[in-house]
Short mmCIF file of N, CA and C in Angstrom, two decimals:
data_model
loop_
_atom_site.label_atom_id
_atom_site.label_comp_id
_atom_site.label_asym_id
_atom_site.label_seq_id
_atom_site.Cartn_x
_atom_site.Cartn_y
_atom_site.Cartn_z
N UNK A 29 1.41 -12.06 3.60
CA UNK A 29 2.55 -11.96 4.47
C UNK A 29 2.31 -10.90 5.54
N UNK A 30 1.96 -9.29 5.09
CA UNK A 30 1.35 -8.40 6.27
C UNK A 30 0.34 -9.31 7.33
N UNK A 31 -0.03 -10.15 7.20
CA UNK A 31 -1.08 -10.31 8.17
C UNK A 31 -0.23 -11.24 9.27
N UNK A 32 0.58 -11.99 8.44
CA UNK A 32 1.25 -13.49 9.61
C UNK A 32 1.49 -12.05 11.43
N UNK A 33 1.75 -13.21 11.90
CA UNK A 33 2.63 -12.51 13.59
C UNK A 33 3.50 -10.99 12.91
N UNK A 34 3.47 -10.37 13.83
CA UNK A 34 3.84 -8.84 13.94
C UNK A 34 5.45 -8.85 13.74
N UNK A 35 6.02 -9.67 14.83
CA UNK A 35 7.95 -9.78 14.67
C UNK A 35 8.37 -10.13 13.78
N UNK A 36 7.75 -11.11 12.96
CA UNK A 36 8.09 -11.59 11.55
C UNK A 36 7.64 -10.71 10.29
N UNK A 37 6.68 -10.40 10.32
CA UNK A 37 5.88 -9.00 9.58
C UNK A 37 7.10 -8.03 9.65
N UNK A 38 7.81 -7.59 10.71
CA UNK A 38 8.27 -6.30 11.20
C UNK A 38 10.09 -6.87 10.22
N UNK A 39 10.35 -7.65 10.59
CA UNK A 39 11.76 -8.19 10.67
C UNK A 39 11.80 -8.14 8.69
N UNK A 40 10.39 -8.90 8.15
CA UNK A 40 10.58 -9.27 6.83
C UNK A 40 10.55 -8.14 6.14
N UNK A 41 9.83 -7.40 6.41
CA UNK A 41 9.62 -5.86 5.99
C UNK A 41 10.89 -4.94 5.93
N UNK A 42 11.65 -5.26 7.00
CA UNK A 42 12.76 -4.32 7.51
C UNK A 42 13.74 -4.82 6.02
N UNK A 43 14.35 -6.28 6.24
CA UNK A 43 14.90 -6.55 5.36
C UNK A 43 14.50 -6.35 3.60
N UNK A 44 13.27 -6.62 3.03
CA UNK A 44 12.86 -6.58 1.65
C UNK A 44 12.44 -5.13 1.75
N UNK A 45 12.17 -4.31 2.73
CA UNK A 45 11.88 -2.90 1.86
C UNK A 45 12.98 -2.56 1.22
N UNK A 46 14.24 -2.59 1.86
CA UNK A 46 15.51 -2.53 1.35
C UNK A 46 16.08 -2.40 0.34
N UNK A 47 14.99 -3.32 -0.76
CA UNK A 47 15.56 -3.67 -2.14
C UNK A 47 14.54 -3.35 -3.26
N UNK A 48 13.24 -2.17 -2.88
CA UNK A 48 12.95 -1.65 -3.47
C UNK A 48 11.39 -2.00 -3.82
N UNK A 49 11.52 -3.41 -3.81
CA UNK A 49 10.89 -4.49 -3.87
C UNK A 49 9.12 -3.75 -3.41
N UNK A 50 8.59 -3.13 -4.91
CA UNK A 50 6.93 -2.76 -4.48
C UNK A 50 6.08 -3.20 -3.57
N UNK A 51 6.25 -4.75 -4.11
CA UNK A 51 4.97 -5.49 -2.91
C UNK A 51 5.52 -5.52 -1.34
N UNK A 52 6.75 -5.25 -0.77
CA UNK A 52 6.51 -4.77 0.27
C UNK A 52 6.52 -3.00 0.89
N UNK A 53 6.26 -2.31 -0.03
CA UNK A 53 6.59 -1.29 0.52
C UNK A 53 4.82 -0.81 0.41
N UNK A 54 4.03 -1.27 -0.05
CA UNK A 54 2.67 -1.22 -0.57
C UNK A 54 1.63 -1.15 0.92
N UNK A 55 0.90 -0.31 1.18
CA UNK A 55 0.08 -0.39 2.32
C UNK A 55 -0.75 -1.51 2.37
N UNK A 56 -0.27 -1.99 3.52
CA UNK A 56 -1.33 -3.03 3.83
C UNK A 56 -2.92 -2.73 4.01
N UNK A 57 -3.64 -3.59 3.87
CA UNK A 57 -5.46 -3.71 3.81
C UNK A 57 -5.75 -4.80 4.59
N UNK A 58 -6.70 -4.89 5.26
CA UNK A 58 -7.04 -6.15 5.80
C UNK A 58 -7.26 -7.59 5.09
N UNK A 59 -6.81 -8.74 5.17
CA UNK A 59 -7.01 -9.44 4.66
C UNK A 59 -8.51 -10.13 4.07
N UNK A 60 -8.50 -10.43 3.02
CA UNK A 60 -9.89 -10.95 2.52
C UNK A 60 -10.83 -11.48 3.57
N UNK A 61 -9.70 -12.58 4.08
CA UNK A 61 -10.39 -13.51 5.17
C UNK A 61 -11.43 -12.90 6.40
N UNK A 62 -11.21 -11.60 6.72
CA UNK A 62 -11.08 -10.93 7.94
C UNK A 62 -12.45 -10.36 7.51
N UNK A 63 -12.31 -10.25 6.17
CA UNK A 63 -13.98 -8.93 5.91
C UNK A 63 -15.41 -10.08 5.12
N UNK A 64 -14.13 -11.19 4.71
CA UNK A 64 -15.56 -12.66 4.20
C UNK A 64 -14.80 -14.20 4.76
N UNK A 65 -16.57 -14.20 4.97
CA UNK A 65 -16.52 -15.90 5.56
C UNK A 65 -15.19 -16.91 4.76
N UNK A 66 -14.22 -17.63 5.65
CA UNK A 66 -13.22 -17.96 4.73
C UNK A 66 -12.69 -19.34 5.31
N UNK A 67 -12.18 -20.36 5.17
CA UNK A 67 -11.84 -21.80 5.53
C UNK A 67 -10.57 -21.59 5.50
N UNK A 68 -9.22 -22.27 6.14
CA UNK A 68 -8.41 -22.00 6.44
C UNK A 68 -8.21 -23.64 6.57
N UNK A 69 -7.41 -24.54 5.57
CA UNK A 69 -7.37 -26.15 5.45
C UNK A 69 -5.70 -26.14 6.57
N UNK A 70 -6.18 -27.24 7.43
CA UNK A 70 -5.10 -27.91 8.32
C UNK A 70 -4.88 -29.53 7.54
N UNK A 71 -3.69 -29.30 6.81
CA UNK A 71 -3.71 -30.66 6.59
C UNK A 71 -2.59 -31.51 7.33
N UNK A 72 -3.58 -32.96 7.63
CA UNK A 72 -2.27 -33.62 8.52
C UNK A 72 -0.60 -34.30 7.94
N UNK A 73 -0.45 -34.46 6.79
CA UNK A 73 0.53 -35.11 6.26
C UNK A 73 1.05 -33.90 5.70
N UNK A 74 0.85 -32.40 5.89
CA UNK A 74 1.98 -31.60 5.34
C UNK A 74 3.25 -31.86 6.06
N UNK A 75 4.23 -31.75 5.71
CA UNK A 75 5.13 -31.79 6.57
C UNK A 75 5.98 -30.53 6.57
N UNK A 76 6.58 -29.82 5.47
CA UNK A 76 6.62 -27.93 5.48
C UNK A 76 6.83 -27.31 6.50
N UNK A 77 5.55 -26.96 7.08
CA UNK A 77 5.12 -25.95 8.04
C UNK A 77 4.48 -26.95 9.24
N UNK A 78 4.16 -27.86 9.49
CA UNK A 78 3.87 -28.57 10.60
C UNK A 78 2.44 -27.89 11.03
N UNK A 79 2.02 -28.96 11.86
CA UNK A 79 0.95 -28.50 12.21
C UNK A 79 0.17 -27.51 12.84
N UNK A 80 1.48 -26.94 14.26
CA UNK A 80 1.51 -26.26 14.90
C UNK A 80 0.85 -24.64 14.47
N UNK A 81 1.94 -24.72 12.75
CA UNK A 81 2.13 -23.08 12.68
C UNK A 81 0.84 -23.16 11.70
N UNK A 82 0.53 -24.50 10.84
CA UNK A 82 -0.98 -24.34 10.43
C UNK A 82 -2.07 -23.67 10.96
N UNK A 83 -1.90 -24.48 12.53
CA UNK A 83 -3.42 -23.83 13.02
C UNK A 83 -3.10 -22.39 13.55
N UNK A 84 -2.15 -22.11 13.56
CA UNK A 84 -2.12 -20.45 13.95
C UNK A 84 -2.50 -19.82 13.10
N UNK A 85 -2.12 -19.78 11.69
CA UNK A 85 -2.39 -19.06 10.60
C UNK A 85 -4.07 -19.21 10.18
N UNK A 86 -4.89 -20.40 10.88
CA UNK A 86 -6.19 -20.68 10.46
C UNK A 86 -7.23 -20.19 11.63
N UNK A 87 -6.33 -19.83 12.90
CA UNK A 87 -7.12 -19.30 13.73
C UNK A 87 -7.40 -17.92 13.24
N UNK A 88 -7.18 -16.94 12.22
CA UNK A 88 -7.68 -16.26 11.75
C UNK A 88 -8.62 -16.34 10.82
N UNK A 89 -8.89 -17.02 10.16
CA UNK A 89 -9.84 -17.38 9.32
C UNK A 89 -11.15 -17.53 10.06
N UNK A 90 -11.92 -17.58 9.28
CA UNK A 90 -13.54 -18.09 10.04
C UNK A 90 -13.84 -19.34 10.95
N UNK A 91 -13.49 -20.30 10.15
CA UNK A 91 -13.07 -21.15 10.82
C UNK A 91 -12.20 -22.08 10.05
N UNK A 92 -11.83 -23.02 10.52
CA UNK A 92 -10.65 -24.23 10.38
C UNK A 92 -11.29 -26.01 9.79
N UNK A 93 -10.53 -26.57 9.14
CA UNK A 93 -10.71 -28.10 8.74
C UNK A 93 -9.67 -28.67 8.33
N UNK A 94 -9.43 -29.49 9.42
CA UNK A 94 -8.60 -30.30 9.07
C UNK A 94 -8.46 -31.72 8.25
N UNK A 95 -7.92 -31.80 7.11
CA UNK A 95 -8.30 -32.54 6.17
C UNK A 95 -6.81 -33.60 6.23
N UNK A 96 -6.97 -34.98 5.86
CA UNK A 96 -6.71 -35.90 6.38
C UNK A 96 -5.68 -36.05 4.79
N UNK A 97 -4.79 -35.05 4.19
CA UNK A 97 -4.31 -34.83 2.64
C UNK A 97 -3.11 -34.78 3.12
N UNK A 98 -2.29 -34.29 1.69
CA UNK A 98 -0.46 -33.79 1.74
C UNK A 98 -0.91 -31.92 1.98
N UNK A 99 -0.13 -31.10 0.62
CA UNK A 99 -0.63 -30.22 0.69
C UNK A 99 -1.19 -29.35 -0.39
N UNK A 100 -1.81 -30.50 -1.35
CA UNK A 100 -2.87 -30.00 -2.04
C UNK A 100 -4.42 -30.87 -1.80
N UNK A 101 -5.23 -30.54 -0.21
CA UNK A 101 -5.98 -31.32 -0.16
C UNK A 101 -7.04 -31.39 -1.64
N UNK A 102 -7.14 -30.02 -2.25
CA UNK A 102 -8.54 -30.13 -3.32
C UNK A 102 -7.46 -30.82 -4.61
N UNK A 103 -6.74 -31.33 -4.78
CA UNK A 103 -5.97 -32.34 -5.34
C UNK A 103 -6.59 -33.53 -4.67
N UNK A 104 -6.18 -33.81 -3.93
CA UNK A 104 -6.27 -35.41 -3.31
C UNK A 104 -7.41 -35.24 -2.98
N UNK A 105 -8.60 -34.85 -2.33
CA UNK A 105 -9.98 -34.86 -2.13
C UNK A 105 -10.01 -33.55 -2.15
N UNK A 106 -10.65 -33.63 -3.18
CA UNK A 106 -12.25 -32.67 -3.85
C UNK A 106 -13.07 -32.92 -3.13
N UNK A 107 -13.78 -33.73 -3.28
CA UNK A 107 -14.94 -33.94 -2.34
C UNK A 107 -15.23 -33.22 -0.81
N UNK A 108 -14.01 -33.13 0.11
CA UNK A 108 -14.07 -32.16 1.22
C UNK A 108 -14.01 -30.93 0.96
N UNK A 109 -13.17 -30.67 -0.07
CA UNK A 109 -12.75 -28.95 -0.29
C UNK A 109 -14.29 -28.55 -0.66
N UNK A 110 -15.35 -29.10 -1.78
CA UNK A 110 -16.26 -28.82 -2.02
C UNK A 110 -17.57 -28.64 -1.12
N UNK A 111 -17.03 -29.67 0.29
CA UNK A 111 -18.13 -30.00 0.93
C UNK A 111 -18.34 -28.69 1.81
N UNK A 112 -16.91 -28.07 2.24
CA UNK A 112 -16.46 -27.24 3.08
C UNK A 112 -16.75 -25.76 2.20
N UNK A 113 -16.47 -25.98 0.89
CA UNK A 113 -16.59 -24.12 0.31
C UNK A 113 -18.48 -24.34 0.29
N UNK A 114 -19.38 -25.25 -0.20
CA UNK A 114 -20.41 -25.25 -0.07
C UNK A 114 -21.45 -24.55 1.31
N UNK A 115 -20.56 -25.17 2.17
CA UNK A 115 -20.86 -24.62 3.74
C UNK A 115 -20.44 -23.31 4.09
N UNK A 116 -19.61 -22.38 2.99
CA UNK A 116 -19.53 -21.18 3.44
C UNK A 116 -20.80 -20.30 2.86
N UNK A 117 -21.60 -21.12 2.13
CA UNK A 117 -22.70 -19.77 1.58
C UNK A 117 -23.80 -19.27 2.94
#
């Protein structure tokens, strides 16, 4: 959640520090993604979060794949999730 956009970071924080609530009052660290090679799945049939705010959240990652699933692509194909974590060594 520290990592999403800054106004939403700032706004969610404001409200849940409020209530005491550890995991947000906890210093943030850079995200995993940021310090190792990391895949970031765009899938087209989520419907949730739409596509839009997918690829924002994956433009941080290393890079991006968009997989043709709902939103458990390594549910519905394995075969890509594997093809894709293989390609991060």
């Amino acid at each position: 959640m520290r990592s999403g956009p800054p106004p939403l970071v700032s706004s969610v924080v404001k409200t849940r520090s409020a209530t005491g609530d550890p995991v947000f009052s906890t210093v943030a660290h850079s995200p995993i993604f940021v310090q190792t090679p990391a895949v970031r799945w765009c899938t087209s049939q989520l419907v949730g979060s739409g596509g839009s705010l997918q690829r924002l959240y994956a433009a941080r990652a290393t890079r991006s794949v968009d997989v043709p699933t709902g939103h458990h692509p390594f549910v519905a194909r394995p075969d890509l999730v594997a093809e894709q974590v293989l390609a991060l060594r």
